[in-house]
Short mmCIF file of C-alpha atoms and ligand atoms in Angstrom, two decimals:
data_model
loop_
_atom_site.label_atom_id
_atom_site.label_comp_id
_atom_site.label_asym_id
_atom_site.label_seq_id
_atom_site.Cartn_x
_atom_site.Cartn_y
_atom_site.Cartn_z
CA UNK T 64 19.80 152.30 128.99
CA UNK T 65 17.67 154.83 130.88
CA UNK T 66 14.00 154.12 131.36
CA UNK T 67 11.84 156.60 129.50
CA UNK T 68 10.70 159.40 131.79
CA UNK T 69 7.13 158.90 132.94
CA UNK T 70 4.54 161.63 132.80
CA UNK T 71 1.99 160.39 135.24
CA UNK T 72 1.72 158.30 138.38
CA UNK T 73 -1.68 156.68 137.92
CA UNK T 74 -3.66 155.23 140.80
CA UNK T 75 -6.06 152.27 140.82
CA UNK T 76 -9.75 152.84 140.09
CA UNK T 77 -11.73 153.70 143.20
CA UNK T 78 -8.67 154.88 145.07
CA UNK T 79 -9.96 157.17 147.82
CA UNK T 80 -8.53 160.71 147.90
CA UNK T 81 -9.75 161.92 151.25
CA UNK T 82 -8.91 164.28 154.07
CA UNK T 83 -8.71 163.56 157.75
CA UNK T 84 -9.74 165.21 161.03
CA UNK T 85 -10.57 164.49 164.67
CA UNK T 86 -13.58 165.67 166.69
CA UNK T 87 -11.83 167.56 169.47
CA UNK T 88 -9.52 169.34 167.04
CA UNK T 89 -12.24 170.88 164.87
CA UNK T 90 -15.72 170.60 166.39
CA UNK T 91 -15.37 173.04 169.27
CA UNK T 92 -16.95 173.13 172.75
CA UNK T 93 -16.01 169.61 173.82
CA UNK T 94 -16.62 170.79 177.35
CA UNK T 95 -17.07 167.53 179.18
CA UNK T 96 -13.70 166.13 178.11
CA UNK T 97 -10.42 165.61 179.95
CA UNK T 98 -8.55 167.69 177.36
CA UNK T 99 -10.91 170.62 177.79
CA UNK T 100 -10.21 170.62 181.53
CA UNK T 101 -6.47 170.21 181.00
CA UNK T 102 -6.33 173.11 178.55
CA UNK T 103 -7.81 175.43 181.20
CA UNK T 104 -4.66 174.89 183.29
CA UNK T 105 -2.66 177.03 180.86
CA UNK T 106 -0.56 174.16 179.57
CA UNK T 107 -1.00 174.77 175.84
CA UNK T 108 2.19 176.16 174.33
CA UNK T 109 0.73 179.10 172.44
CA UNK T 110 -1.56 180.01 175.33
CA UNK T 111 -4.78 179.03 173.52
CA UNK T 112 -7.51 176.55 174.41
CA UNK T 113 -9.57 174.49 171.97
CA UNK T 114 -12.64 176.69 172.63
CA UNK T 115 -14.88 176.79 169.58
CA UNK T 116 -12.02 175.27 167.51
CA UNK T 117 -13.09 175.49 163.85
CA UNK T 118 -16.76 175.25 164.77
CA UNK T 119 -17.14 172.24 162.50
CA UNK T 120 -20.00 171.20 164.77
CA UNK T 121 -22.07 174.01 163.28
CA UNK T 122 -20.34 174.58 159.94
CA UNK T 123 -20.08 170.99 158.76
CA UNK T 124 -22.40 171.52 155.83
CA UNK T 125 -20.30 174.41 154.53
CA UNK T 126 -17.15 172.29 154.97
CA UNK T 127 -18.60 169.29 153.18
CA UNK T 128 -19.71 171.49 150.28
CA UNK T 129 -16.18 172.85 150.01
CA UNK T 130 -14.68 169.36 150.01
CA UNK T 131 -17.10 168.33 147.29
CA UNK T 132 -16.26 171.41 145.24
CA UNK T 133 -12.61 170.46 145.49
CA UNK T 134 -13.50 166.96 144.28
CA UNK T 135 -12.21 165.22 147.40
CA UNK T 136 -13.64 161.75 147.71
CA UNK T 137 -13.44 160.82 151.38
CA UNK T 138 -13.50 162.23 154.87
CA UNK T 139 -12.20 160.85 158.14
CA UNK T 140 -13.87 162.25 161.23
CA UNK T 141 -14.26 161.31 164.86
CA UNK T 142 -17.01 160.82 167.39
CA UNK T 143 -16.33 162.37 170.79
CA UNK T 144 -17.09 160.05 173.68
CA UNK T 145 -17.32 163.06 176.05
CA UNK T 146 -20.14 164.56 173.97
CA UNK T 147 -22.03 161.32 173.58
CA UNK T 148 -21.76 160.33 177.25
CA UNK T 149 -21.07 163.56 179.18
CA UNK T 150 -21.95 161.89 182.48
CA UNK T 151 -21.48 158.28 183.34
CA UNK T 152 -24.37 156.28 181.88
CA UNK T 153 -26.17 159.33 180.42
CA UNK T 154 -26.15 159.09 176.65
CA UNK T 155 -27.09 162.28 174.87
CA UNK T 156 -29.59 161.61 172.10
CA UNK T 157 -29.46 165.18 170.79
CA UNK T 158 -25.74 164.77 170.22
CA UNK T 159 -26.21 161.47 168.43
CA UNK T 160 -28.85 163.03 166.17
CA UNK T 161 -26.41 165.81 165.37
CA UNK T 162 -23.71 163.29 164.43
CA UNK T 163 -26.30 161.48 162.33
CA UNK T 164 -26.96 164.67 160.37
CA UNK T 165 -23.23 165.18 159.84
CA UNK T 166 -22.88 161.64 158.52
CA UNK T 167 -25.99 161.97 156.35
CA UNK T 168 -24.54 165.10 154.83
CA UNK T 169 -21.28 163.28 154.07
CA UNK T 170 -23.24 160.45 152.45
CA UNK T 171 -25.27 162.93 150.42
CA UNK T 172 -22.04 164.28 148.96
CA UNK T 173 -20.88 160.75 148.19
CA UNK T 174 -17.78 160.72 150.43
CA UNK T 175 -16.17 157.53 151.63
CA UNK T 176 -16.56 157.84 155.37
CA UNK T 177 -13.84 156.77 157.76
CA UNK T 178 -15.10 157.00 161.35
CA UNK T 179 -12.89 157.11 164.44
CA UNK T 180 -14.44 156.11 167.78
CA UNK T 181 -11.60 157.31 170.00
CA UNK T 182 -8.98 159.94 169.21
CA UNK T 183 -7.14 160.44 172.53
CA UNK T 184 -9.87 162.41 174.31
CA UNK T 185 -12.15 160.95 176.98
CA UNK T 186 -14.98 162.19 179.16
CA UNK T 187 -13.84 163.95 182.29
CA UNK T 188 -15.65 161.41 184.48
CA UNK T 189 -13.49 158.67 182.94
CA UNK T 190 -10.32 160.64 183.64
CA UNK T 191 -11.48 161.23 187.20
CA UNK T 192 -11.97 157.53 187.84
CA UNK T 193 -8.35 156.83 186.78
CA UNK T 194 -8.80 156.66 182.98
CA UNK T 195 -7.39 153.52 181.36
CA UNK T 196 -5.77 152.39 184.59
CA UNK T 197 -9.20 151.71 186.01
CA UNK T 198 -10.32 148.22 184.92
CA UNK T 199 -13.92 149.47 184.44
CA UNK T 200 -12.92 151.88 181.68
CA UNK T 201 -12.64 149.19 179.02
CA UNK T 202 -16.10 147.96 179.84
CA UNK T 203 -17.47 151.54 179.75
CA UNK T 204 -15.77 152.25 176.45
CA UNK T 205 -17.41 149.16 174.97
CA UNK T 206 -20.80 150.34 176.21
CA UNK T 207 -20.21 153.70 174.48
CA UNK T 208 -18.98 151.96 171.31
CA UNK T 209 -22.05 149.71 171.28
CA UNK T 210 -24.33 152.72 171.50
CA UNK T 211 -22.58 154.47 168.61
CA UNK T 212 -22.51 151.33 166.46
CA UNK T 213 -26.22 150.80 167.09
CA UNK T 214 -27.08 154.38 166.20
CA UNK T 215 -24.59 155.24 163.47
CA UNK T 216 -23.28 151.90 162.29
CA UNK T 217 -24.87 152.17 158.86
CA UNK T 218 -22.59 155.02 157.77
CA UNK T 219 -18.88 154.17 157.95
CA UNK T 220 -17.07 152.65 155.02
CA UNK T 221 -14.06 152.26 157.32
CA UNK T 222 -14.00 152.05 161.10
CA UNK T 223 -11.09 153.25 163.18
CA UNK T 224 -11.65 151.87 166.67
CA UNK T 225 -8.93 154.17 167.99
CA UNK T 226 -6.35 156.62 166.80
CA UNK T 227 -2.69 156.08 167.69
CA UNK T 228 -3.17 154.62 171.18
CA UNK T 229 0.60 154.63 171.58
CA UNK T 230 0.65 158.43 171.64
CA UNK T 231 -1.39 158.96 174.82
CA UNK T 232 0.17 155.77 176.24
CA UNK T 233 3.67 157.27 175.86
CA UNK T 234 3.10 161.03 176.03
CA UNK T 235 0.49 160.80 178.78
CA UNK T 236 2.00 158.01 180.87
CA UNK T 237 5.77 157.94 180.32
CA UNK T 238 6.85 161.42 179.24
CA UNK T 239 4.29 163.48 181.17
CA UNK T 240 3.48 165.70 178.19
CA UNK T 241 -0.24 164.90 177.72
CA UNK T 242 -2.94 164.44 180.33
CA UNK T 243 -2.78 162.83 182.85
CA UNK T 244 0.97 163.61 182.87
CA UNK T 245 2.22 160.41 184.44
CA UNK T 246 5.84 159.29 184.26
CA UNK T 247 5.64 155.59 184.75
CA UNK T 248 6.53 152.59 182.59
CA UNK T 249 4.16 150.50 184.64
CA UNK T 250 1.32 152.87 183.72
CA UNK T 251 2.33 152.69 180.03
CA UNK T 252 1.96 148.95 180.15
CA UNK T 253 -1.39 148.93 181.93
CA UNK T 254 -2.86 151.67 179.75
CA UNK T 255 -1.62 149.99 176.56
CA UNK T 256 -3.21 146.73 177.58
CA UNK T 257 -6.51 148.51 178.23
CA UNK T 258 -6.38 150.10 174.81
CA UNK T 259 -5.73 146.74 173.20
CA UNK T 260 -8.62 145.16 175.08
CA UNK T 261 -10.92 148.02 174.11
CA UNK T 262 -9.87 147.74 170.47
CA UNK T 263 -10.40 143.97 170.37
CA UNK T 264 -13.83 144.26 171.99
CA UNK T 265 -14.91 147.01 169.60
CA UNK T 266 -13.63 145.08 166.59
CA UNK T 267 -15.86 142.13 167.43
CA UNK T 268 -18.82 144.31 168.37
CA UNK T 269 -18.78 145.97 164.96
CA UNK T 270 -18.60 142.65 163.16
CA UNK T 271 -21.45 141.30 165.25
CA UNK T 272 -23.71 144.33 164.99
CA UNK T 273 -22.81 145.60 161.50
CA UNK T 274 -21.20 142.78 159.58
CA UNK T 275 -21.68 144.62 156.28
CA UNK T 276 -20.35 147.94 155.06
CA UNK T 277 -22.67 150.32 153.15
CA UNK T 278 -21.61 148.79 149.81
CA UNK T 279 -22.59 145.30 150.97
CA UNK T 280 -19.06 144.00 151.46
CA UNK T 281 -17.67 142.90 154.83
CA UNK T 282 -17.19 145.74 157.34
CA UNK T 283 -13.66 147.07 157.47
CA UNK T 284 -12.30 147.71 160.95
CA UNK T 285 -8.81 148.74 162.02
CA UNK T 286 -6.69 151.15 164.05
CA UNK T 287 -5.01 154.31 162.75
CA UNK T 288 -1.55 153.58 164.02
CA UNK T 289 1.30 156.09 164.36
CA UNK T 290 4.38 155.04 162.45
CA UNK T 291 7.18 157.52 162.92
CA UNK T 292 10.29 156.15 161.24
CA UNK T 293 12.51 155.84 164.33
CA UNK T 294 16.29 155.61 163.95
CA UNK T 295 19.31 156.05 166.19
CA UNK T 296 21.45 159.12 165.52
CA UNK T 297 24.52 156.86 165.58
CA UNK T 298 26.89 159.08 167.55
CA UNK T 299 30.39 157.71 167.94
CA UNK T 300 31.26 155.55 170.98
CA UNK T 301 29.00 154.60 173.89
CA UNK T 302 26.50 157.36 173.07
CA UNK T 303 25.82 155.54 169.79
CA UNK T 304 25.23 152.23 171.60
CA UNK T 305 22.78 153.91 173.90
CA UNK T 306 20.99 155.52 170.93
CA UNK T 307 20.69 152.18 169.15
CA UNK T 308 19.29 150.59 172.28
CA UNK T 309 16.88 153.49 172.79
CA UNK T 310 15.69 153.30 169.17
CA UNK T 311 15.15 149.56 169.56
CA UNK T 312 12.95 150.11 172.62
CA UNK T 313 11.19 153.16 171.17
CA UNK T 314 10.21 151.31 167.99
CA UNK T 315 8.71 148.53 170.06
CA UNK T 316 6.87 150.86 172.44
CA UNK T 317 5.63 152.97 169.54
CA UNK T 318 4.43 150.37 167.05
CA UNK T 319 6.33 147.11 166.67
CA UNK T 320 5.14 145.77 170.01
CA UNK T 321 1.55 146.73 169.15
CA UNK T 322 1.81 145.16 165.71
CA UNK T 323 3.18 141.98 167.23
CA UNK T 324 0.42 141.73 169.86
CA UNK T 325 -2.35 142.33 167.32
CA UNK T 326 -0.86 140.07 164.69
CA UNK T 327 0.01 137.06 166.81
CA UNK T 328 -2.45 137.45 169.69
CA UNK T 329 0.45 136.96 172.12
CA UNK T 330 1.20 140.09 174.13
CA UNK T 331 4.60 141.47 173.17
CA UNK T 332 6.97 141.79 176.16
CA UNK T 333 6.49 145.54 175.99
CA UNK T 334 2.85 144.99 176.94
CA UNK T 335 3.39 141.93 179.13
CA UNK T 336 0.67 140.08 181.00
CA UNK T 337 -1.76 137.35 180.01
CA UNK T 338 -3.39 136.92 176.59
CA UNK T 339 -5.90 139.58 175.49
CA UNK T 340 -9.21 138.09 174.43
CA UNK T 341 -10.03 138.50 170.75
CA UNK T 342 -6.99 140.55 169.85
CA UNK T 343 -5.40 138.16 167.40
CA UNK T 344 -5.84 139.26 163.82
CA UNK T 345 -8.32 141.99 164.81
CA UNK T 346 -7.58 144.09 161.73
CA UNK T 347 -9.39 144.01 158.40
CA UNK T 348 -7.07 146.68 157.10
CA UNK T 349 -4.05 148.50 158.51
CA UNK T 350 -4.40 152.23 159.07
CA UNK T 351 -1.12 154.11 158.70
CA UNK T 352 -0.46 157.60 160.03
CA UNK T 353 2.92 158.71 158.75
CA UNK T 354 4.56 162.11 159.05
CA UNK T 355 8.27 161.98 159.73
CA UNK T 356 11.52 160.35 160.75
CA UNK T 357 12.71 160.61 164.35
CA UNK T 358 16.48 160.37 164.94
CA UNK T 359 17.21 159.70 168.62
CA UNK T 360 20.32 161.49 169.86
CA UNK T 361 21.93 161.14 173.28
CA UNK T 362 22.21 164.49 175.05
CA UNK T 363 23.82 164.40 178.46
CA UNK T 364 22.73 167.97 179.25
CA UNK T 365 19.06 167.05 179.24
CA UNK T 366 17.46 166.82 182.63
CA UNK T 367 14.82 164.22 181.87
CA UNK T 368 15.37 160.62 182.81
CA UNK T 369 16.16 159.30 179.30
CA UNK T 370 18.55 162.04 178.08
CA UNK T 371 17.41 161.70 174.52
CA UNK T 372 16.81 164.46 172.02
CA UNK T 373 14.24 163.45 169.43
CA UNK T 374 14.04 166.87 167.79
CA UNK T 375 17.34 167.03 165.87
CA UNK T 376 17.24 166.73 162.10
CA UNK T 377 20.01 165.04 160.19
CA UNK T 378 22.20 167.51 158.25
CA UNK T 379 20.68 168.60 154.95
CA UNK T 380 17.16 167.48 155.85
CA UNK T 381 14.36 170.05 155.72
CA UNK T 382 12.07 170.33 158.70
CA UNK T 383 8.44 171.43 159.01
CA UNK T 384 6.80 174.05 161.21
CA UNK T 385 6.69 171.34 163.91
CA UNK T 386 10.46 170.86 163.51
CA UNK T 387 9.79 167.40 162.05
CA UNK T 388 12.14 165.94 159.44
CA UNK T 389 10.72 165.61 155.94
CA UNK T 390 11.51 162.05 154.93
CA UNK T 391 9.29 160.62 152.16
CA UNK T 392 11.38 157.45 151.85
CA UNK T 393 10.28 156.56 155.39
CA UNK T 394 6.67 156.48 154.17
CA UNK T 395 7.48 153.77 151.66
CA UNK T 396 9.55 151.85 154.21
CA UNK T 397 6.70 152.05 156.71
CA UNK T 398 4.14 150.81 154.21
CA UNK T 399 6.41 147.91 153.30
CA UNK T 400 7.04 147.11 156.97
CA UNK T 401 3.29 147.01 157.71
CA UNK T 402 2.53 144.96 154.62
CA UNK T 403 5.20 142.40 155.42
CA UNK T 404 3.97 142.13 158.99
CA UNK T 405 0.21 141.87 158.36
CA UNK T 406 -0.38 141.11 154.68
CA UNK T 407 -3.62 143.13 154.86
CA UNK T 408 -4.87 146.01 152.72
CA UNK T 409 -3.59 149.37 153.84
CA UNK T 410 -5.42 152.65 154.29
CA UNK T 411 -3.37 155.80 154.73
CA UNK T 412 -5.38 157.39 157.53
CA UNK T 413 -3.07 160.41 157.97
CA UNK T 414 -0.13 162.11 156.27
CA UNK T 415 0.56 165.81 156.21
CA UNK T 416 2.64 168.77 157.26
CA UNK T 417 2.40 171.86 159.47
CA UNK T 418 3.23 174.72 157.13
CA UNK T 419 1.43 178.00 157.66
CA UNK T 420 2.77 179.65 154.52
CA UNK T 421 2.19 176.61 152.31
CA UNK T 422 5.71 176.81 150.92
CA UNK T 423 6.74 173.24 151.74
CA UNK T 424 3.37 171.50 151.57
CA UNK T 425 3.01 171.10 147.76
CA UNK T 426 6.34 169.33 147.54
CA UNK T 427 5.61 167.30 150.67
CA UNK T 428 2.32 166.12 149.19
CA UNK T 429 3.60 165.02 145.80
CA UNK T 430 6.75 163.38 147.18
CA UNK T 431 4.80 161.43 149.78
CA UNK T 432 2.08 160.39 147.38
CA UNK T 433 4.81 159.23 145.00
CA UNK T 434 5.96 156.82 147.73
CA UNK T 435 2.42 155.45 148.03
CA UNK T 436 2.46 154.93 144.28
CA UNK T 437 5.80 153.15 144.50
CA UNK T 438 4.36 150.73 147.04
CA UNK T 439 1.28 150.11 144.89
CA UNK T 440 3.50 149.43 141.89
CA UNK T 441 5.22 146.74 143.93
CA UNK T 442 1.89 145.04 144.50
CA UNK T 443 0.96 146.34 147.95
CA UNK T 444 -2.81 146.89 148.11
CA UNK T 445 -3.48 150.44 149.27
CA UNK T 446 -7.11 151.51 149.42
CA UNK T 447 -6.80 155.23 149.79
CA UNK T 448 -5.03 158.25 151.17
CA UNK T 449 -6.60 160.62 153.72
CA UNK T 450 -4.54 163.79 153.97
CA UNK T 451 -4.12 165.38 157.39
CA UNK T 452 -5.81 167.74 157.51
CA UNK T 453 -8.79 169.24 155.79
CA UNK T 454 -8.64 172.50 157.81
CA UNK T 455 -6.26 174.08 160.28
CA UNK T 456 -7.17 172.88 163.73
CA UNK T 457 -6.32 172.61 167.41
CA UNK T 458 -2.96 170.87 167.36
CA UNK T 459 -3.07 169.52 170.94
CA UNK T 460 -0.24 170.78 173.14
CA UNK T 461 0.89 173.17 170.41
CA UNK T 462 -2.47 174.92 170.21
CA UNK T 463 -3.51 176.68 167.00
CA UNK T 464 -0.06 177.91 165.98
CA UNK T 465 0.84 174.77 164.00
CA UNK T 466 -1.18 174.67 160.81
CA UNK T 467 -1.80 171.39 159.02
CA UNK T 468 -4.78 172.40 156.89
CA UNK T 469 -5.24 172.30 153.15
CA UNK T 470 -7.74 174.99 154.06
CA UNK T 471 -6.47 177.88 156.19
CA UNK T 472 -8.60 179.07 159.09
CA UNK T 473 -7.50 181.57 161.75
CA UNK T 474 -8.93 180.53 165.09
CA UNK T 475 -9.11 184.21 166.12
CA UNK T 476 -11.02 185.27 163.01
CA UNK T 477 -14.55 186.03 164.27
CA UNK T 478 -15.97 184.56 161.06
CA UNK T 479 -13.62 181.57 160.90
CA UNK T 480 -13.37 182.03 157.14
CA UNK T 481 -12.25 178.96 155.23
CA UNK T 482 -9.51 179.94 152.76
CA UNK T 483 -8.12 177.16 150.58
CA UNK T 484 -4.33 177.18 150.31
CA UNK T 485 -2.66 176.43 146.97
CA UNK T 486 -2.16 172.88 148.19
CA UNK T 487 -5.92 172.44 148.39
CA UNK T 488 -6.06 172.94 144.61
CA UNK T 489 -3.05 170.75 144.04
CA UNK T 490 -4.73 167.95 145.96
CA UNK T 491 -7.92 168.62 144.06
CA UNK T 492 -6.12 168.09 140.74
CA UNK T 493 -4.66 164.83 141.99
CA UNK T 494 -8.10 163.64 143.12
CA UNK T 495 -9.74 164.61 139.83
CA UNK T 496 -7.12 162.99 137.65
CA UNK T 497 -6.65 160.03 140.00
CA UNK T 498 -3.01 160.61 139.21
CA UNK T 499 -0.02 162.79 139.93
CA UNK T 500 0.88 164.18 136.53
CA UNK T 501 4.04 165.93 135.44
CA UNK T 502 1.93 168.94 134.52
CA UNK T 503 0.54 169.16 138.07
CA UNK T 504 3.95 168.79 139.69
CA UNK T 505 5.49 171.37 137.35
CA UNK T 506 2.72 173.81 138.24
CA UNK T 507 2.71 173.33 142.00
CA UNK T 508 6.03 171.86 143.10
CA UNK T 509 8.60 172.17 140.30
CA UNK T 510 11.45 171.29 142.71
CA UNK T 511 9.93 167.82 143.03
CA UNK T 512 9.74 166.85 139.35
CA UNK T 513 12.96 164.87 139.45
CA UNK T 514 12.20 163.01 142.68
CA UNK T 515 8.62 162.21 141.72
CA UNK T 516 9.31 161.04 138.17
CA UNK T 517 12.79 159.67 138.68
CA UNK T 518 14.20 161.77 135.80
C1 BGC L 136 -2.68 162.81 165.23
C2 BGC L 136 -3.38 164.11 164.95
C3 BGC L 136 -2.39 165.25 164.95
C4 BGC L 136 -1.34 164.97 163.91
C5 BGC L 136 -0.30 166.06 163.76
C6 BGC L 136 -1.38 162.65 164.51
O1 BGC L 136 -0.49 161.92 165.26
O2 BGC L 136 -3.52 161.72 165.01
O3 BGC L 136 -4.41 164.29 165.88
O4 BGC L 136 -2.98 166.47 164.75
O5 BGC L 136 -0.66 163.80 164.26
O6 BGC L 136 0.45 166.21 164.92
#
C-alpha cells in the first residue's frame, strides 16, 4: 500500500531559518587584509577586486530591516581580524564599536546571531610573517579572539571559531589557488595543525569568558566545516583505482581527518605530529556547510601534479553557475555522517547555489531543505538552517560574477540596490510557516513536488 501523500514538511519549534555571510565578502574596504593585497595582483577571474563589496559595513541597518521584513530569523556574519587589528598589537576601538552597533541592530530585530571569528582572511602583517606557518600566529589569533570575546561576547547565540579551515589549507597550501599560493603537503600539515590549535584555544577561551549564551544556556561553540560529498568517478581499469585512492585521501584531507582529530583528540595521520592541547571534543555543535558532490576523475592530459579533474558532473546531473553538481542526497548523507561521528546537535551554517537568473535556486532550496527534514525525521537534532547567502557578494577567486544571493545586488550599480529574487520570497514563506508546504513548492518549484513529497 502507498503511504498517503504528505502536504507539508513541518519543522520543530524554534528552528532557525537564517541566512549566512562573511565579512570580507560583503562589508567592503577590508584594506589591511591579505586578500585585499592579493586581489590587487589581478588574480581574480572576472577581473574585479572586493573593493566596497556590498557596503554592508555602512548599509547593515537597511539589510537587517529587509531580512526582518522577509521574516528571516537568523543571521550568520563574520568579524574581520584585519579590521580589528590592522597592525600588530594595535586594536581598533572604533571598529569594535561599529561591530557592536551591527550586533545590537541584529539583536533589536530579534535574529539568532551566529558569529564567525575567522573566515579565511587575515591581516596583512600576519601573512607577511608567514601566516599559519609561523608558530606565533596561533598565539596572536588567540589574543585577537580574546579581545573580541571580551568586547562582543554577549551577542552570539552560536560561535563559529573558524570557517572551513580545510579550504585555505588545501587551496592556499597544496593547490596554489588561494593566497599564499603554496604547493606543499608539508605546509598543508603545518597550517592545518595551527588552525586546529587556534580553534581549540578559542573554544576554551569562549567557555571561560562567556560560559552562557544570551538565553542563559551554555554557550555553543563549533566550526563551520566544509563537507563536499567526495566520490571517485570510477573509470575502468587503473584510472579507477587511482580515483578511488585519490577520493580516499581527499575525503580525509577535506574533513574526515579533521573530524577524527577533533573527536578523538588524537591527530589523524593526515595532520600528524604530537597531541593538540584541548582539541578533544571541542565542539558543542557541528556546523555543516554543504553545497555539492565532487566526482574525482583521472585526466592524464592535465599538467598539475595530481592529474585529477574535480569539475566533471556525472551524466544527467544538473550543475550550477559554479559548475557544481546539484546533489541533495549528499546533504542527507553528510548530515548522517556527521551525526554518527559526533553525536552532537547540528547547525547548517551554509547551503546554497550560484544562480544569477534564479532559475535553479527555488528547486535547489526546497530539495535540500527536504533532506534536512528527512534527517530530523530520523531523530537527528538539527538546530537551524542558514542559507548561503543573504546577498550577492564577492565570491573569492571568482569575483562578483558568481551570484549566491537570495537578494540580488550588482557590484557595479552605483546605488548597490538590494533586489530580492523570487527565492527570497520562497524562503520567506518557509520561514513564516516553519514548514515546506505543497502549496509553496507548487508555486515556486513545481518540478520538485514529487521529490520533496515522495509522491
Ligand atoms: C564559503 C563561502 C563561499 C561559499 C560559496 C563556502 O565554502 O564558506 O565563503 O562563498 O562556499 O563558494
